Amino acid sequence: MTGEGEINAALTVFSLLQSPSFDLRKTYFLTAGVAGISPTVGTLGSVTFARYAVQVGLQYEFDARERPRGSPTGYVPLGSLAYDQYPSAIYGTEVFEVNDALRKLAVGFARTAVLNDTDTARAYRAHYASTPAFAPGASPPSVVECDTATSDTFWTGALLADAFENTTRLFTNGTGAYCTTQQEDNAVLAALVRGAIMGKVDFSRVIVMRVGSNFDRPYNGQSAAANRFGDSGGFVPALRNVYVGGVKVVQGIVNGWDEIFSGGVVPTNYIGDILGSLGGEPDFGYRIAFRVQTL
């Protein structure tokens, strides 16, 4: 357990990396936990695997009642003057990209699991069926490839969901597909990148998995407060699916260790942070954004 929130997660993982008791250079890291989920992509109990983790809270924030004129949101990227401008002030933890070839293997393993569902969760998600865009939210849980948003703030509602969907697209130059919300993943990945720089871990051996336990926005006719403070029935099947989905990934790696995983899964994409700290050229981020802007 890393502890909840970015500070706890970062310190826990980095402390583990400093322990002389472990040689983690060939270790596979599976981050696994519950998350909010967008009904446009998945539902309660859906098991998701991310290629990108985006720190959406790392922005200027205006109270929505005082947001800039003409802006649909009170969130503006750091160093920028509008919500749709790429941040010009980069801290280094805005975006992480993990090994997509490994992700696809993990997805294949997880899809062999029989996912849990409950009558309460079925009844709650049925409310989303009246909105065509929310059809995935009204469907049974499944395994989905989509990306995750990190913020210490536990937010909810259609307006913030739209804002952070925009942030995910913007920070990844249109590549990222937002679907889950959580409070730890960028912190965990930041610690692992630093561990990789020190030669203690292999960042190509990282898998980011989250399971939907609540919806990030209400169904048609429901208030954001009712969505957040009510009981969707999603927490119990989500916890169960963290295990049943995750254990299939662990078993797949262990069973295929000699043939595939001991030597590592060679990435077919850039891996690392927004700064290129592990080498290579990020296929997202400020370098590409500024290059496009100057063409």
Short mmCIF file of C-alpha atoms in Angstrom, two decimals:
data_model
loop_
_atom_site.label_atom_id
_atom_site.label_comp_id
_atom_site.label_asym_id
_atom_site.label_seq_id
_atom_site.Cartn_x
_atom_site.Cartn_y
_atom_site.Cartn_z
CA MET A 1 0.00 0.00 0.00
CA THR A 2 1.46 3.34 -1.01
CA GLY A 3 -0.99 5.42 1.00
CA GLU A 4 -3.48 7.73 -0.67
CA GLY A 5 -2.56 11.00 -2.35
CA GLU A 6 0.47 12.06 -4.32
CA ILE A 7 2.81 12.83 -1.41
CA ASN A 8 2.22 9.47 0.28
CA ALA A 9 2.57 7.51 -2.96
CA ALA A 10 5.77 9.21 -4.08
CA LEU A 11 7.50 8.86 -0.71
CA THR A 12 6.45 5.24 -0.25
CA VAL A 13 7.69 4.11 -3.67
CA PHE A 14 10.93 6.09 -3.51
CA SER A 15 11.62 4.72 -0.02
CA LEU A 16 11.16 1.20 -1.37
CA LEU A 17 13.67 1.91 -4.11
CA GLN A 18 16.27 2.94 -1.51
CA SER A 19 16.00 -0.32 0.46
CA PRO A 20 19.16 -2.47 0.29
CA SER A 21 16.98 -5.54 0.85
CA PHE A 22 15.69 -5.66 -2.74
CA ASP A 23 17.17 -5.89 -6.22
CA LEU A 24 14.39 -4.36 -8.35
CA ARG A 25 16.18 -4.13 -11.68
CA LYS A 26 14.07 -6.89 -13.28
CA THR A 27 10.92 -6.24 -11.25
CA TYR A 28 7.60 -5.57 -12.98
CA PHE A 29 5.54 -2.87 -11.27
CA LEU A 30 1.75 -3.11 -11.50
CA THR A 31 0.01 -0.08 -10.04
CA ALA A 32 -3.48 -1.23 -9.11
CA GLY A 33 -6.31 0.65 -7.48
CA VAL A 34 -9.84 1.97 -7.80
CA ALA A 35 -10.69 5.15 -9.68
CA GLY A 36 -13.42 7.40 -10.91
CA ILE A 37 -14.39 6.52 -14.47
CA SER A 38 -15.94 8.35 -17.39
CA PRO A 39 -19.22 6.79 -18.62
CA THR A 40 -18.14 7.70 -22.16
CA VAL A 41 -15.44 5.02 -21.96
CA GLY A 42 -16.22 2.46 -19.24
CA THR A 43 -18.35 1.64 -16.24
CA LEU A 44 -18.37 0.51 -12.64
CA GLY A 45 -16.02 -2.44 -12.34
CA SER A 46 -14.28 -1.82 -15.68
CA VAL A 47 -10.56 -2.66 -15.62
CA THR A 48 -8.49 -0.04 -17.45
CA PHE A 49 -4.87 0.06 -18.59
CA ALA A 50 -3.22 3.39 -19.33
CA ARG A 51 -0.44 4.40 -21.69
CA TYR A 52 -0.43 7.99 -20.40
CA ALA A 53 -0.82 9.33 -16.87
CA VAL A 54 -1.52 13.07 -16.81
CA GLN A 55 -1.21 15.29 -13.73
CA VAL A 56 -4.27 17.42 -14.43
CA GLY A 57 -4.16 19.35 -11.16
CA LEU A 58 -0.84 20.99 -12.04
CA GLN A 59 -2.46 24.17 -13.42
CA TYR A 60 -3.64 27.63 -12.51
CA GLU A 61 -7.10 27.40 -10.96
CA PHE A 62 -9.74 30.12 -10.86
CA ASP A 63 -12.95 29.66 -8.94
CA ALA A 64 -15.47 28.89 -11.67
CA ARG A 65 -17.40 32.02 -10.71
CA GLU A 66 -14.32 34.10 -11.52
CA ARG A 67 -12.98 32.20 -14.52
CA PRO A 68 -11.53 34.19 -17.44
CA ARG A 69 -14.13 35.65 -19.77
CA GLY A 70 -15.00 33.25 -22.57
CA SER A 71 -13.35 30.27 -20.86
CA PRO A 72 -15.47 27.14 -20.24
CA THR A 73 -13.31 26.25 -17.23
CA GLY A 74 -11.36 27.83 -14.39
CA TYR A 75 -8.29 25.71 -15.19
CA VAL A 76 -5.47 27.27 -17.24
CA PRO A 77 -2.14 25.49 -17.88
CA LEU A 78 0.85 26.93 -16.05
CA GLY A 79 2.58 29.76 -17.89
CA SER A 80 -0.32 30.12 -20.32
CA LEU A 81 -3.12 32.64 -20.71
CA ALA A 82 -5.98 30.40 -21.85
CA TYR A 83 -7.36 26.94 -21.14
CA ASP A 84 -6.45 25.64 -24.62
CA GLN A 85 -2.80 26.77 -24.63
CA TYR A 86 -0.04 24.26 -23.94
CA PRO A 87 1.75 25.01 -20.64
CA SER A 88 4.92 27.03 -21.06
CA ALA A 89 6.01 26.38 -17.46
CA ILE A 90 6.95 22.69 -17.22
CA TYR A 91 7.60 20.97 -13.87
CA GLY A 92 8.41 17.55 -15.30
CA THR A 93 5.61 15.42 -13.86
CA GLU A 94 2.78 16.58 -16.13
CA VAL A 95 2.81 13.44 -18.32
CA PHE A 96 4.32 9.97 -18.10
CA GLU A 97 4.15 7.37 -20.87
CA VAL A 98 4.63 3.66 -20.19
CA ASN A 99 5.49 0.69 -22.41
CA ASP A 100 2.56 0.18 -24.78
CA ALA A 101 3.73 -3.26 -25.91
CA LEU A 102 3.71 -4.42 -22.29
CA ARG A 103 0.34 -2.75 -21.75
CA LYS A 104 -1.18 -4.74 -24.61
CA LEU A 105 0.13 -7.99 -23.14
CA ALA A 106 -1.37 -7.03 -19.77
CA VAL A 107 -4.71 -6.25 -21.42
CA GLY A 108 -4.70 -9.67 -23.05
CA PHE A 109 -4.07 -11.37 -19.71
CA ALA A 110 -6.77 -9.35 -17.93
CA ARG A 111 -9.36 -10.15 -20.59
CA THR A 112 -9.24 -13.80 -19.52
CA ALA A 113 -10.68 -12.81 -16.13
CA VAL A 114 -14.36 -13.13 -15.23
CA LEU A 115 -15.16 -9.67 -13.88
CA ASN A 116 -17.37 -9.10 -10.86
CA ASP A 117 -20.64 -7.20 -11.01
CA THR A 118 -23.49 -6.60 -8.58
CA ASP A 119 -27.22 -5.92 -8.81
CA THR A 120 -26.72 -2.52 -7.18
CA ALA A 121 -24.09 -1.49 -9.71
CA ARG A 122 -26.25 -2.75 -12.60
CA ALA A 123 -29.21 -0.72 -11.38
CA TYR A 124 -27.15 2.42 -10.94
CA ARG A 125 -25.39 2.31 -14.30
CA ALA A 126 -28.71 1.69 -16.06
CA HIS A 127 -29.46 5.39 -15.49
CA TYR A 128 -26.73 6.25 -18.01
CA ALA A 129 -28.47 4.36 -20.82
CA SER A 130 -30.69 7.34 -21.67
CA THR A 131 -27.68 9.29 -22.99
CA PRO A 132 -26.13 7.79 -26.16
CA ALA A 133 -22.66 9.13 -25.33
CA PHE A 134 -22.84 7.23 -22.02
CA ALA A 135 -23.54 3.83 -23.58
CA PRO A 136 -20.24 2.39 -22.25
CA GLY A 137 -21.25 3.49 -18.76
CA ALA A 138 -24.53 1.58 -19.03
CA SER A 139 -22.78 -1.59 -20.25
CA PRO A 140 -21.32 -4.43 -18.17
CA PRO A 141 -17.73 -4.06 -16.92
CA SER A 142 -14.96 -4.85 -19.38
CA VAL A 143 -11.22 -4.38 -19.92
CA VAL A 144 -10.43 -1.05 -21.58
CA GLU A 145 -7.33 0.66 -22.96
CA CYS A 146 -7.53 4.34 -21.95
CA ASP A 147 -5.60 6.91 -19.98
CA THR A 148 -5.66 8.23 -16.44
CA ALA A 149 -5.75 11.65 -14.77
CA THR A 150 -4.00 12.34 -11.45
CA SER A 151 -5.06 15.01 -8.97
CA ASP A 152 -4.98 15.27 -5.20
CA THR A 153 -8.39 16.92 -5.42
CA PHE A 154 -11.24 14.38 -5.49
CA TRP A 155 -13.39 16.19 -8.03
CA THR A 156 -16.68 15.33 -9.73
CA GLY A 157 -19.16 16.71 -12.24
CA ALA A 158 -19.59 17.16 -15.98
CA LEU A 159 -17.86 20.55 -16.12
CA LEU A 160 -14.68 19.37 -14.42
CA ALA A 161 -14.77 16.13 -16.41
CA ASP A 162 -14.84 18.16 -19.61
CA ALA A 163 -12.03 20.37 -18.31
CA PHE A 164 -9.74 17.47 -17.49
CA GLU A 165 -10.57 15.61 -20.69
CA ASN A 166 -9.30 18.74 -22.39
CA THR A 167 -6.18 18.78 -20.19
CA THR A 168 -5.42 15.15 -21.05
CA ARG A 169 -5.75 15.82 -24.78
CA LEU A 170 -3.80 19.06 -24.56
CA PHE A 171 -0.86 17.76 -22.52
CA THR A 172 -0.48 14.71 -24.82
CA ASN A 173 -1.01 16.67 -28.04
CA GLY A 174 -4.26 14.87 -28.80
CA THR A 175 -2.91 11.37 -28.18
CA GLY A 176 -4.24 10.64 -24.70
CA ALA A 177 -7.73 9.23 -24.17
CA TYR A 178 -8.94 10.20 -20.69
CA CYS A 179 -11.11 7.74 -18.81
CA THR A 180 -10.10 7.42 -15.14
CA THR A 181 -9.35 9.72 -12.21
CA GLN A 182 -7.14 8.92 -9.24
CA GLN A 183 -4.72 10.49 -6.76
CA GLU A 184 -1.43 8.59 -7.02
CA ASP A 185 -0.24 7.41 -10.43
CA ASN A 186 1.90 10.37 -11.52
CA ALA A 187 3.55 10.33 -8.11
CA VAL A 188 4.35 6.62 -8.39
CA LEU A 189 5.68 7.07 -11.92
CA ALA A 190 7.78 10.08 -10.90
CA ALA A 191 9.46 7.96 -8.23
CA LEU A 192 10.03 5.12 -10.69
CA VAL A 193 11.58 7.44 -13.29
CA ARG A 194 14.00 8.68 -10.65
CA GLY A 195 14.71 5.08 -9.72
CA ALA A 196 15.40 4.28 -13.37
CA ILE A 197 17.82 7.22 -13.62
CA MET A 198 19.69 5.73 -10.65
CA GLY A 199 19.74 2.30 -12.30
CA LYS A 200 17.55 0.71 -9.65
CA VAL A 201 14.51 -0.15 -11.82
CA ASP A 202 13.61 -0.68 -15.47
CA PHE A 203 10.88 1.82 -16.40
CA SER A 204 9.86 -0.33 -19.38
CA ARG A 205 8.45 -2.82 -16.83
CA VAL A 206 5.66 -0.60 -15.49
CA ILE A 207 1.93 -1.28 -15.92
CA VAL A 208 -0.76 1.21 -14.87
CA MET A 209 -4.12 -0.40 -14.05
CA ARG A 210 -7.19 1.25 -12.54
CA VAL A 211 -10.71 -0.08 -11.93
CA GLY A 212 -13.83 2.10 -12.04
CA SER A 213 -15.52 2.40 -8.64
CA ASN A 214 -17.62 5.53 -9.26
CA PHE A 215 -18.58 7.73 -12.19
CA ASP A 216 -16.79 11.03 -12.69
CA ARG A 217 -20.02 12.79 -13.72
CA PRO A 218 -23.77 12.37 -13.10
CA TYR A 219 -26.33 10.79 -15.40
CA ASN A 220 -28.95 12.92 -17.13
CA GLY A 221 -31.17 14.60 -14.53
CA GLN A 222 -28.90 13.84 -11.57
CA SER A 223 -26.92 16.51 -9.70
CA ALA A 224 -23.16 16.32 -9.30
CA ALA A 225 -23.64 16.26 -5.52
CA ALA A 226 -26.02 13.29 -5.71
CA ASN A 227 -23.54 11.45 -7.90
CA ARG A 228 -20.69 12.03 -5.47
CA PHE A 229 -22.47 11.53 -2.17
CA GLY A 230 -24.82 8.73 -3.26
CA ASP A 231 -23.96 5.04 -3.37
CA SER A 232 -23.38 3.75 -6.89
CA GLY A 233 -22.65 0.24 -5.68
CA GLY A 234 -19.40 0.29 -7.64
CA PHE A 235 -16.82 0.12 -4.87
CA VAL A 236 -17.18 -3.57 -3.98
CA PRO A 237 -17.03 -4.95 -7.55
CA ALA A 238 -14.17 -2.57 -8.29
CA LEU A 239 -12.12 -3.88 -5.37
CA ARG A 240 -12.80 -7.44 -6.46
CA ASN A 241 -11.82 -6.66 -10.03
CA VAL A 242 -8.57 -5.05 -8.92
CA TYR A 243 -7.70 -8.55 -7.76
CA VAL A 244 -9.21 -10.71 -10.49
CA GLY A 245 -7.85 -8.50 -13.27
CA GLY A 246 -4.50 -7.89 -11.61
CA VAL A 247 -3.82 -11.50 -10.70
CA LYS A 248 -4.23 -12.52 -14.35
CA VAL A 249 -1.50 -10.04 -15.25
CA VAL A 250 0.78 -11.37 -12.51
CA GLN A 251 0.14 -14.97 -13.55
CA GLY A 252 0.78 -14.12 -17.19
CA ILE A 253 4.15 -12.57 -16.38
CA VAL A 254 5.19 -15.40 -14.08
CA ASN A 255 4.10 -18.12 -16.51
CA GLY A 256 5.84 -16.41 -19.42
CA TRP A 257 8.94 -15.38 -17.50
CA ASP A 258 11.51 -17.51 -19.29
CA GLU A 259 10.11 -17.01 -22.78
CA ILE A 260 9.16 -13.32 -22.70
CA PHE A 261 9.47 -11.37 -19.50
CA SER A 262 12.86 -12.15 -18.00
CA GLY A 263 14.63 -10.22 -20.73
CA GLY A 264 12.01 -7.49 -20.79
CA VAL A 265 9.39 -6.44 -23.32
CA VAL A 266 11.00 -4.07 -25.80
CA PRO A 267 9.01 -0.81 -26.01
CA THR A 268 7.67 0.19 -29.40
CA ASN A 269 6.94 3.73 -28.19
CA TYR A 270 8.65 6.44 -26.19
CA ILE A 271 8.66 5.75 -22.44
CA GLY A 272 9.36 8.13 -19.59
CA ASP A 273 8.44 11.63 -18.50
CA ILE A 274 7.69 14.85 -20.34
CA LEU A 275 11.35 15.92 -20.10
CA GLY A 276 12.88 12.91 -21.82
CA SER A 277 14.81 12.10 -18.64
CA LEU A 278 15.40 8.46 -19.63
CA GLY A 279 16.53 9.30 -23.13
CA GLY A 280 14.67 9.37 -26.40
CA GLU A 281 12.35 12.01 -27.75
CA PRO A 282 8.87 12.25 -26.18
CA ASP A 283 6.08 11.78 -28.73
CA PHE A 284 4.04 14.31 -26.76
CA GLY A 285 4.78 17.31 -24.63
CA TYR A 286 6.24 20.75 -24.79
CA ARG A 287 9.00 19.96 -27.30
CA ILE A 288 6.52 18.83 -29.92
CA ALA A 289 4.00 21.54 -29.00
CA PHE A 290 6.54 24.33 -29.37
CA ARG A 291 7.90 22.79 -32.59
CA VAL A 292 4.41 22.77 -34.11
CA GLN A 293 3.77 26.34 -32.98
CA THR A 294 6.91 27.58 -34.75
CA LEU A 295 6.26 25.87 -38.10
#
